[in-house]
PDB file of C-alpha atoms in Angstrom:
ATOM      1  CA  UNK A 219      47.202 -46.315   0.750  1.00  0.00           C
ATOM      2  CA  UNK A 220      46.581 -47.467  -2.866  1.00  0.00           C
ATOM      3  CA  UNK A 221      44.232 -49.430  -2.080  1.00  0.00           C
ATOM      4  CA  UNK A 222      41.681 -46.732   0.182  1.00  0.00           C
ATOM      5  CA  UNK A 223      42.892 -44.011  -2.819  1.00  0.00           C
ATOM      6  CA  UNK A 224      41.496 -46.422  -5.515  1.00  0.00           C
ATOM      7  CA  UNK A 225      38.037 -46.932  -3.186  1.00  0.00           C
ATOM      8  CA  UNK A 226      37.465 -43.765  -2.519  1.00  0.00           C
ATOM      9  CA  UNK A 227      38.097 -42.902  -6.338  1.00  0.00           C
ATOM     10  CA  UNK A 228      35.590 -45.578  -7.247  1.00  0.00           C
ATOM     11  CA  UNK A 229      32.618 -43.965  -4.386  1.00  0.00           C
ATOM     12  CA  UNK A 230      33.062 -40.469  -6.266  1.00  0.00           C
ATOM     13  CA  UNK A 231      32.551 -41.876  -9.670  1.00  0.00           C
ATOM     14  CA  UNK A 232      29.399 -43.522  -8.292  1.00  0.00           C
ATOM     15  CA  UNK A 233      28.123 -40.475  -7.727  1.00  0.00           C
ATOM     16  CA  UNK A 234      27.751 -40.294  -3.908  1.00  0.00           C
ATOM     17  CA  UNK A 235      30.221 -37.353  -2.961  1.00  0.00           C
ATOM     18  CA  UNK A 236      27.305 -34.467  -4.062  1.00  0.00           C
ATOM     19  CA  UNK A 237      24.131 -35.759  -3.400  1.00  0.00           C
ATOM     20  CA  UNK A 238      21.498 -34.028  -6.176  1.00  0.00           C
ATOM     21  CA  UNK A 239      19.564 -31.911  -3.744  1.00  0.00           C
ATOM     22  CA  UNK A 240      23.115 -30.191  -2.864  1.00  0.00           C
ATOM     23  CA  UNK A 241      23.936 -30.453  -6.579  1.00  0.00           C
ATOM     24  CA  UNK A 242      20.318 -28.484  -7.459  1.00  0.00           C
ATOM     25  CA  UNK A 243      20.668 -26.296  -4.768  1.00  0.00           C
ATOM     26  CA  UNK A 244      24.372 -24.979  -5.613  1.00  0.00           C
ATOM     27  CA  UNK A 245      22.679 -24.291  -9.260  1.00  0.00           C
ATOM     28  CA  UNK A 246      19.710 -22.234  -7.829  1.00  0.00           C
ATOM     29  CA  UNK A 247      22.671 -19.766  -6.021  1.00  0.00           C
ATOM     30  CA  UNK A 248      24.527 -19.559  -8.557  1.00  0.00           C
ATOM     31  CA  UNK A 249      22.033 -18.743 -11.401  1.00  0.00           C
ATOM     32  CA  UNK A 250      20.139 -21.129 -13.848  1.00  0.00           C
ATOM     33  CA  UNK A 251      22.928 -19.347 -17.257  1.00  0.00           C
ATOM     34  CA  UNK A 252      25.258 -22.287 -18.010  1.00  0.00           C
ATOM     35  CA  UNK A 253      28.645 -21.536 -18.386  1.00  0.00           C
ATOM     36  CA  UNK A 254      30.938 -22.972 -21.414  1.00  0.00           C
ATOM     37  CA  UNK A 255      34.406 -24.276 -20.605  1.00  0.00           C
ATOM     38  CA  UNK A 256      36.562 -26.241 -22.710  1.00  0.00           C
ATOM     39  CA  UNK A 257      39.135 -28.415 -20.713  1.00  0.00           C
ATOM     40  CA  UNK A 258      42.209 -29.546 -23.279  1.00  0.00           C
ATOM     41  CA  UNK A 259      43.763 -32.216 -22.282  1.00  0.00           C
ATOM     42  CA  UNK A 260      45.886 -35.352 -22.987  1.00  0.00           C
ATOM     43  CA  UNK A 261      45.790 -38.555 -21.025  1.00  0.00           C
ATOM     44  CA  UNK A 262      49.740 -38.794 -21.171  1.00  0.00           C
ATOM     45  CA  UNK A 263      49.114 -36.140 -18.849  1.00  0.00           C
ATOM     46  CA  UNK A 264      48.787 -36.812 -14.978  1.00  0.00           C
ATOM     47  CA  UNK A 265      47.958 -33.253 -14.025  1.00  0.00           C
ATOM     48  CA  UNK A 266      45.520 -33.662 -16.839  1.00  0.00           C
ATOM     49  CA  UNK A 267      43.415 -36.169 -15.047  1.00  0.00           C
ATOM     50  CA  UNK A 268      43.227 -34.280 -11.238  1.00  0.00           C
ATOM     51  CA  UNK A 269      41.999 -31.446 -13.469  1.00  0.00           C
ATOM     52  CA  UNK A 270      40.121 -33.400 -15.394  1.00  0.00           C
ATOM     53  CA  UNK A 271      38.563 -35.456 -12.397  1.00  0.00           C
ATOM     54  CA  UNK A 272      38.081 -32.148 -10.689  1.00  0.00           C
ATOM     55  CA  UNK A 273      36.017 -29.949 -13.231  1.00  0.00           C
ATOM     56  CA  UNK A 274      33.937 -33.283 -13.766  1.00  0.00           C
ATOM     57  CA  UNK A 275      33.024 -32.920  -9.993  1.00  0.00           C
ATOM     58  CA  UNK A 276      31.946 -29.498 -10.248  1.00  0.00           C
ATOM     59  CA  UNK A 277      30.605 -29.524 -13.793  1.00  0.00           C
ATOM     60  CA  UNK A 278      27.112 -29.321 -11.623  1.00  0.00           C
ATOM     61  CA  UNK A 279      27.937 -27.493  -8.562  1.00  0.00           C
ATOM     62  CA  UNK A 280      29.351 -24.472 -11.004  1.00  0.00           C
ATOM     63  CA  UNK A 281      26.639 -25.033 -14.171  1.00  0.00           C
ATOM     64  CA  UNK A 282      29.049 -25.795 -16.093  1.00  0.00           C
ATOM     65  CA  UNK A 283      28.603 -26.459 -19.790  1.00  0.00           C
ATOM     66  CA  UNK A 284      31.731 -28.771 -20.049  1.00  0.00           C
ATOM     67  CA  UNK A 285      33.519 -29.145 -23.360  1.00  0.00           C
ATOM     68  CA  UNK A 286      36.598 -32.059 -23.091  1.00  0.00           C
ATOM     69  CA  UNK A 287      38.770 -31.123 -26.183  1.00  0.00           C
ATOM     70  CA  UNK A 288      41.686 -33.705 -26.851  1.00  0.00           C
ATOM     71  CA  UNK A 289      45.172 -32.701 -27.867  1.00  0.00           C
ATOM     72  CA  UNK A 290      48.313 -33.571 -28.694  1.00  0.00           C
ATOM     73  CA  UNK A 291      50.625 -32.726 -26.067  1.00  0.00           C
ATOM     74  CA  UNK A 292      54.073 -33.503 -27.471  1.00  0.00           C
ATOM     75  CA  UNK A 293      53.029 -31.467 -30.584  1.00  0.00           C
ATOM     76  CA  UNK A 294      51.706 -28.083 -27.917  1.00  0.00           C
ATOM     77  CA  UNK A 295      55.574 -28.987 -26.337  1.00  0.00           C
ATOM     78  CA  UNK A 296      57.218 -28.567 -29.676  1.00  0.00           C
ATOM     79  CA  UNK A 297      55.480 -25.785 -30.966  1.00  0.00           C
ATOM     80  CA  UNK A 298      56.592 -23.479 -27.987  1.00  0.00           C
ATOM     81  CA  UNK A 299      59.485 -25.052 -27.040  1.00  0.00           C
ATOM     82  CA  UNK A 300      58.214 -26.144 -24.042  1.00  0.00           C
ATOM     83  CA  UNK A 301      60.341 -28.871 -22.366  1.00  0.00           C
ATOM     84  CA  UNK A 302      59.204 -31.954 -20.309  1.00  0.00           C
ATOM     85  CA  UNK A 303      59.762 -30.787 -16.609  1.00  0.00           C
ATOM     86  CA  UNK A 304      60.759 -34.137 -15.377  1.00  0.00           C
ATOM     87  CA  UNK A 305      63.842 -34.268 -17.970  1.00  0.00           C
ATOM     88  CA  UNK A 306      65.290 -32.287 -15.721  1.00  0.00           C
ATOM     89  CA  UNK A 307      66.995 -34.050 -12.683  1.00  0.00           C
ATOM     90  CA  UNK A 308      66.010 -31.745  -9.998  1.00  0.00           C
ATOM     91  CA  UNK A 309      62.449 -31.550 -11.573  1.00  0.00           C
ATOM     92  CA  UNK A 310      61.968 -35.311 -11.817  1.00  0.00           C
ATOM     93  CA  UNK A 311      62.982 -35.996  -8.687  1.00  0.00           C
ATOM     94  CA  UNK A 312      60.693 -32.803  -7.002  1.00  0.00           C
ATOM     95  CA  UNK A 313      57.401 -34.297  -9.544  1.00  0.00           C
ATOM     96  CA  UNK A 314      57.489 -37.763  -8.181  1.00  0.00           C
ATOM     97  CA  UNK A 315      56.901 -36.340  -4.731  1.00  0.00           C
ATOM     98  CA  UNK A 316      54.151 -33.674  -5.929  1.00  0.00           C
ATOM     99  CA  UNK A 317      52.349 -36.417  -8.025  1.00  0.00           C
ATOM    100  CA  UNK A 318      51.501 -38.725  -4.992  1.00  0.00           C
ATOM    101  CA  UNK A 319      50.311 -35.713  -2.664  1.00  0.00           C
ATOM    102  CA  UNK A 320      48.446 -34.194  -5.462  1.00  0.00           C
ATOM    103  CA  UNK A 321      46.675 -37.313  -6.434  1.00  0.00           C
ATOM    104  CA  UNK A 322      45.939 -37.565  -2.294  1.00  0.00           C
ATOM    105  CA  UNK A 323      44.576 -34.382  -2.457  1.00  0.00           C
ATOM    106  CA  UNK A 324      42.797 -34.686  -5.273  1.00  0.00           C
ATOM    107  CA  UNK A 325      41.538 -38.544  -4.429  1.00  0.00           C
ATOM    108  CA  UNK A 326      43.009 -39.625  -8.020  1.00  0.00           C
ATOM    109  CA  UNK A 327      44.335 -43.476  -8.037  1.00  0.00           C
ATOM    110  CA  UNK A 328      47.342 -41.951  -9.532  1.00  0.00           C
ATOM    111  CA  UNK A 329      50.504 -43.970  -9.101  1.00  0.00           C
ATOM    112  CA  UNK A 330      54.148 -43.627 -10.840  1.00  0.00           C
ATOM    113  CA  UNK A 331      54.842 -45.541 -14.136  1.00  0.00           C
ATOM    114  CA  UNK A 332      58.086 -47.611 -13.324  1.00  0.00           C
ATOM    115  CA  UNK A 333      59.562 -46.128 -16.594  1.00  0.00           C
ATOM    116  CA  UNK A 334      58.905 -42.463 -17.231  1.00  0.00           C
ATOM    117  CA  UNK A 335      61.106 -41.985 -20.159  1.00  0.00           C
ATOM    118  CA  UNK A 336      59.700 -45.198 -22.274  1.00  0.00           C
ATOM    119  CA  UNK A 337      56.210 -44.590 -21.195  1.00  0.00           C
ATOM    120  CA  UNK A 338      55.499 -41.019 -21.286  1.00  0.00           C
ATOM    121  CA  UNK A 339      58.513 -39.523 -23.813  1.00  0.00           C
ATOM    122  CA  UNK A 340      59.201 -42.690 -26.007  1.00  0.00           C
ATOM    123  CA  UNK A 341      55.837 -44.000 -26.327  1.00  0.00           C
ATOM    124  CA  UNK A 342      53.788 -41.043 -25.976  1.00  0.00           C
ATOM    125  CA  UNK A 343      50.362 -41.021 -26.284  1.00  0.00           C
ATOM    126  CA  UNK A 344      49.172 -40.102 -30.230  1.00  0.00           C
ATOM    127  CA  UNK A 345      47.303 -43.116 -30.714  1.00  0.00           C
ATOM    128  CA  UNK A 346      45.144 -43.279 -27.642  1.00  0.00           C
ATOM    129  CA  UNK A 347      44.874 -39.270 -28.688  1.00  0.00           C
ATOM    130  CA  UNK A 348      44.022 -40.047 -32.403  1.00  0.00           C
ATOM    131  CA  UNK A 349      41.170 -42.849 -30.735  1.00  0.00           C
ATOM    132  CA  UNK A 350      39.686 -40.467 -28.279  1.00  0.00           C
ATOM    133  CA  UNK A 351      39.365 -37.666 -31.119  1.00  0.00           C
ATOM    134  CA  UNK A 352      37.716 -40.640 -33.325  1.00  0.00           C
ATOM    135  CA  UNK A 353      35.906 -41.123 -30.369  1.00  0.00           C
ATOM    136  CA  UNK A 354      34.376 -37.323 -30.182  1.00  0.00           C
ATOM    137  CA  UNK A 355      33.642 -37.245 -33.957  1.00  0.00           C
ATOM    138  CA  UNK A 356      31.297 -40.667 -33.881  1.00  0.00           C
ATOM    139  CA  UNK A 357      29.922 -40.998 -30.082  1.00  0.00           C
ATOM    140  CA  UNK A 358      31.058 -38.667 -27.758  1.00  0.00           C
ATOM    141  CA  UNK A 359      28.945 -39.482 -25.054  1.00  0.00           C
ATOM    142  CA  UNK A 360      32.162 -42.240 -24.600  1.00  0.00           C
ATOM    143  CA  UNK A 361      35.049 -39.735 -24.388  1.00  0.00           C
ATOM    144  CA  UNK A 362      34.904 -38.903 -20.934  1.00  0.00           C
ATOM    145  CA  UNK A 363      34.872 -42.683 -19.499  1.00  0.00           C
ATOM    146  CA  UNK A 364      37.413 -43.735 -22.321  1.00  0.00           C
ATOM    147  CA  UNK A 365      39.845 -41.140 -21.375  1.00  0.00           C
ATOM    148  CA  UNK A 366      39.235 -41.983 -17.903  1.00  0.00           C
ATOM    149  CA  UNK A 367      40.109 -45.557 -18.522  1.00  0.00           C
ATOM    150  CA  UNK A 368      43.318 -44.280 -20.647  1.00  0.00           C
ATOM    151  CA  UNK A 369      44.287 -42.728 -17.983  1.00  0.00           C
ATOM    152  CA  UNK A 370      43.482 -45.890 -15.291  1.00  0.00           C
ATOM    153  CA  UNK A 371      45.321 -47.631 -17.760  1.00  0.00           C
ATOM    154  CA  UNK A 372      48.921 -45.619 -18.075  1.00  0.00           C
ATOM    155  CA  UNK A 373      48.996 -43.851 -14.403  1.00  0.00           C
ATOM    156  CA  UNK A 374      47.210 -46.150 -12.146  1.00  0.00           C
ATOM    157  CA  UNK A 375      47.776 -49.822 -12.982  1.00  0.00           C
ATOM    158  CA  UNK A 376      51.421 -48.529 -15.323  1.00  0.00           C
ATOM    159  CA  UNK A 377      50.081 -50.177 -18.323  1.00  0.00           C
ATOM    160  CA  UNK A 378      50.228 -49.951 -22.450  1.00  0.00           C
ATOM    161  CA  UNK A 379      47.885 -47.299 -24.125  1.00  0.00           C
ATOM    162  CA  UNK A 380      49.066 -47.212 -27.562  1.00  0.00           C
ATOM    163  CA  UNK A 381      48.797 -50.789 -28.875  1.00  0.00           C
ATOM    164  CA  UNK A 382      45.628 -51.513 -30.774  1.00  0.00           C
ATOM    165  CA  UNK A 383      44.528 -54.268 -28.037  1.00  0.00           C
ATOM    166  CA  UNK A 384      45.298 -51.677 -25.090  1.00  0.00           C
ATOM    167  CA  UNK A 385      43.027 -48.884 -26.212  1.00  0.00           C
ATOM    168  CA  UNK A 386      40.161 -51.365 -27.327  1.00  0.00           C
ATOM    169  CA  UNK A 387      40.469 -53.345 -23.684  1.00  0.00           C
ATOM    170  CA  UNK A 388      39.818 -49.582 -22.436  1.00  0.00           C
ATOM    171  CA  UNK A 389      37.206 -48.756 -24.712  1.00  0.00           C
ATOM    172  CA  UNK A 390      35.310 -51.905 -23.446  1.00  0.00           C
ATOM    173  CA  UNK A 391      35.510 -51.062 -20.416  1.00  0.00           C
ATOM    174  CA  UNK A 392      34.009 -48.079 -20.144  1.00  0.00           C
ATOM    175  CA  UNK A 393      31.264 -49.660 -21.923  1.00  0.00           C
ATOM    176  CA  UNK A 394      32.095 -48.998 -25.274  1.00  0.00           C
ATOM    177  CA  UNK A 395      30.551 -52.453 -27.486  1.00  0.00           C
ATOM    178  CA  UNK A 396      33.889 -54.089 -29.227  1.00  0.00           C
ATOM    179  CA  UNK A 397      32.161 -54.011 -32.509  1.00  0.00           C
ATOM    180  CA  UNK A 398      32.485 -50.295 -32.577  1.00  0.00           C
ATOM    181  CA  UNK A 399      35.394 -49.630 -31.026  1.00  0.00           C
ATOM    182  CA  UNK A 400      37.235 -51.568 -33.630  1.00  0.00           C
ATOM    183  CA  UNK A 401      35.584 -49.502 -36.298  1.00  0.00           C
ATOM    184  CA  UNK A 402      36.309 -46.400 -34.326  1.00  0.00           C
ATOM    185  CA  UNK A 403      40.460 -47.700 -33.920  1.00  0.00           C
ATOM    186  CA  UNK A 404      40.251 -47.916 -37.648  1.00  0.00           C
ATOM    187  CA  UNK A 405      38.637 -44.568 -38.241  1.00  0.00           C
ATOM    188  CA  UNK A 406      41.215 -43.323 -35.872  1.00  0.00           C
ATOM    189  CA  UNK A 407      44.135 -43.520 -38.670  1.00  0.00           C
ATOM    190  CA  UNK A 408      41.942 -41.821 -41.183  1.00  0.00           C
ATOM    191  CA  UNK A 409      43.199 -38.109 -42.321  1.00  0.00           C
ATOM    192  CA  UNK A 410      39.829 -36.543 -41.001  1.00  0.00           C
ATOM    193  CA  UNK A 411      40.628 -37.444 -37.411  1.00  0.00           C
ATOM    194  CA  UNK A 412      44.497 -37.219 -37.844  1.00  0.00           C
ATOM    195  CA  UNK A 413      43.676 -33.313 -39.071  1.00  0.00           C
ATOM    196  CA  UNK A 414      40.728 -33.046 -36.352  1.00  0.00           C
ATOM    197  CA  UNK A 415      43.358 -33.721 -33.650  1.00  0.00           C
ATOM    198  CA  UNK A 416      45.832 -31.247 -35.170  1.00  0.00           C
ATOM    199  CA  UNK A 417      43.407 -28.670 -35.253  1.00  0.00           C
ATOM    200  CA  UNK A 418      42.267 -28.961 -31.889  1.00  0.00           C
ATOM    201  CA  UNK A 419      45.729 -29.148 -30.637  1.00  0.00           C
ATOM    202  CA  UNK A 420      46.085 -25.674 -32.677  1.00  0.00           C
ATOM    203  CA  UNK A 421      43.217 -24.073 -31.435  1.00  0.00           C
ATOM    204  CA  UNK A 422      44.859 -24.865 -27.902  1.00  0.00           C
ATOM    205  CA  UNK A 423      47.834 -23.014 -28.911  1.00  0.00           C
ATOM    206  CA  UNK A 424      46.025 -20.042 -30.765  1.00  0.00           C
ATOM    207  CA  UNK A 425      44.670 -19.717 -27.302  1.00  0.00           C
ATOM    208  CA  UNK A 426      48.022 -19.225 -25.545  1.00  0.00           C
ATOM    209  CA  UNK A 427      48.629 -22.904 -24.594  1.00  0.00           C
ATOM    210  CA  UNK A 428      51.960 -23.936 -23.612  1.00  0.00           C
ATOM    211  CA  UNK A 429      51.059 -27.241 -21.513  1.00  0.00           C
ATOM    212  CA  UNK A 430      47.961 -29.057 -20.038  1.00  0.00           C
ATOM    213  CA  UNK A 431      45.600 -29.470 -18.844  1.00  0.00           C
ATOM    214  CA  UNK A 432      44.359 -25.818 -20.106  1.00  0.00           C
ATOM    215  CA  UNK A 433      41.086 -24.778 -19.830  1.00  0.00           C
ATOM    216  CA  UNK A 434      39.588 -22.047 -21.742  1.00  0.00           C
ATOM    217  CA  UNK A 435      36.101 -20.015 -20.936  1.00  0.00           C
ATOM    218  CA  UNK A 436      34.923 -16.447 -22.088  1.00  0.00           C
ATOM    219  CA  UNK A 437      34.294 -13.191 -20.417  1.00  0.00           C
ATOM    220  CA  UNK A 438      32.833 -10.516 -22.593  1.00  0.00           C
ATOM    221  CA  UNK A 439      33.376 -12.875 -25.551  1.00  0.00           C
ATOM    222  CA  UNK A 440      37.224 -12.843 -25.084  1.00  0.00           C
ATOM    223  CA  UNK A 441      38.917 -16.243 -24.466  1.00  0.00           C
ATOM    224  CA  UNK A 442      40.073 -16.477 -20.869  1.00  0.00           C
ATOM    225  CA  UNK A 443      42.932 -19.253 -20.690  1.00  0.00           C
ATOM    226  CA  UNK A 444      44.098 -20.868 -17.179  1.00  0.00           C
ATOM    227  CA  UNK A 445      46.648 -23.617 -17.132  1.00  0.00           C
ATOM    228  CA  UNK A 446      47.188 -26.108 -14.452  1.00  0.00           C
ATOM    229  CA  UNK A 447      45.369 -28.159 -12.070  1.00  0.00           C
ATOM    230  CA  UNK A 448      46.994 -26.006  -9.343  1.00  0.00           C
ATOM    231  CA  UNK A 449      44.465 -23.195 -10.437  1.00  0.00           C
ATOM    232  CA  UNK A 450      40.889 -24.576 -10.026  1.00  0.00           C
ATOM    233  CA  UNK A 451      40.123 -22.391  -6.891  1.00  0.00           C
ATOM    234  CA  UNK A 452      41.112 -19.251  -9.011  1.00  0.00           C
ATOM    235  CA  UNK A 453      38.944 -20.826 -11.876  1.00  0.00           C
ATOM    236  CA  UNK A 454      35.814 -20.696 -10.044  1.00  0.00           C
ATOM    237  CA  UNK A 455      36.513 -17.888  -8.604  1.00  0.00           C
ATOM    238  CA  UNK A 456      36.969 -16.442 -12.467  1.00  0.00           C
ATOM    239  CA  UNK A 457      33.501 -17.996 -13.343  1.00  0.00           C
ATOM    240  CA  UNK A 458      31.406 -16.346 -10.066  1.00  0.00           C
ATOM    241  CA  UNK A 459      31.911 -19.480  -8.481  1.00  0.00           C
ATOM    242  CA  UNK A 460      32.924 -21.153  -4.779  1.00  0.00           C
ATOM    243  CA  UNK A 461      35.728 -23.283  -4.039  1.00  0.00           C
ATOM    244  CA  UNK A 462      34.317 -26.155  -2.047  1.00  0.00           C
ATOM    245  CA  UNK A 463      37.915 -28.264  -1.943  1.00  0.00           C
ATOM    246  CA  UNK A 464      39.056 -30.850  -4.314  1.00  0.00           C
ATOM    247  CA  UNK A 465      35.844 -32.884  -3.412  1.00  0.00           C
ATOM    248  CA  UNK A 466      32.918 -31.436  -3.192  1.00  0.00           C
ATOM    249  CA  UNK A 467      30.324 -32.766  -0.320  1.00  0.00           C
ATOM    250  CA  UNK A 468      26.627 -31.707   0.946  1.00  0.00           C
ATOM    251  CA  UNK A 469      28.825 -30.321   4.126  1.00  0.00           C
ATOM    252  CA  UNK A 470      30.598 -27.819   2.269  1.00  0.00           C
ATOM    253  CA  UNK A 471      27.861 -26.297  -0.116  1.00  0.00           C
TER     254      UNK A 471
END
């Protein structure tokens, strides 16, 4: 099943799930104003990435004017005493059921990491975090394949993201030239992106954040904040917009 997930994955990144004439036409019915929404997000995060994956997929169905703002997520946990679900027994055991049909539904190549606690709680994710904000700052045309290759990295193939060599492999392949993604790691450490990524991660919490992904958009110049990849139909419907399913084709629009 993997294997089909991981192909299909692969067809919608290519671009062939929303052909542009559906893609143009969804625009012209929905109006030509572009609408801002900032997704936070961290890529220790699986619910992070079917939201993430999601809102990329209807960034032109919806006109979407789609800001990706890394955080911290351990540090949103802490500051509202917000507790990892799956450190509880009952909850761990529930999640690594609701994972596997969610990344179905979805069409995510999301599989389990064979140690939850040592991956995701021990490890964490602050320096793929720290590289993706360094990321933003210098060339952010490379933040959404990066943190899509983070992601690949720690919840499809259950490998490292915080060594130096595992975020540079990622950064090279999403295209990323070595050269400057070893410049970038370095810049990564500096107290300008160490701060950047704290404020970001504040401004998430200023806006009533308590875990990810969160995504934020205005109505009458008041912050509007959703949380959950559970809550994308009630998103568009929030932004004027139609629910087409988790994948979007020319048969639905």
């Amino acid at each position: 099943m993997m294997a089909l997930l991981l192909k299909s994955y692969q067809s919608l990144l290519r671009g062939s799930a929303v052909p542009r004439r559906s893609m143009a036409a969804a625009r012209e019915t929905a109006g030509s104003s572009k609408k801002s929404l900032d997704l936070f997000y961290d890529v220790v995060s699986p619910y992070s990435w079917f939201g993430f994956e999601v809102v990329c997929r209807y960034r032109q169905i919806w006109n979407i004017d789609l800001h990706f703002r890394p955080v911290f997520l351990a540090g949103i946990m802490k500051a509202t005493g917000n507790q990892p679900p799956a450190t509880l027994p009952k909850k761990a055991e529930y999640l690594n059921m609701d994972i596997l049909r969610v990344a179905k539904y979805y069409q995510v190549p999301v599989q389990l990491v064979s140690d939850f606690f040592g991956t995701v709680i021990q490890k964490g994710s602050l320096p793929a975090m720290r590289f993706i904000t360094a990321v933003d700052a210098s060339q952010p045309q490379y933040v959404e394949p990066i943190s899509r290759e983070l992601w690949m990295r720690i919840w499809s193939r259950d490998e490292d993201i915080v060594k130096p060599e595992s975020i540079l492999a990622a950064a090279e392949k999403a295209g990323l030239p070595l050269e400057d993604a070893r410049k970038i790691l370095e810049m990564s450490n500096s107290p300008e992106i160490k701060n950047r990524l704290k404020e970001t991660t504040d401004q998430a919490l200023k806006y009533g954040a308590f875990g990810l992904p969160s995504f934020v958009f205005h109505v009458n110049g008041k912050p509007q904040l959703i949380f959950g990849s559970d809550r994308l139909e009630l998103l568009g419907s929030l932004l004027g917009e139609k629910w087409h399913g988790p994948v979007p084709t020319a048969s639905k629009l």
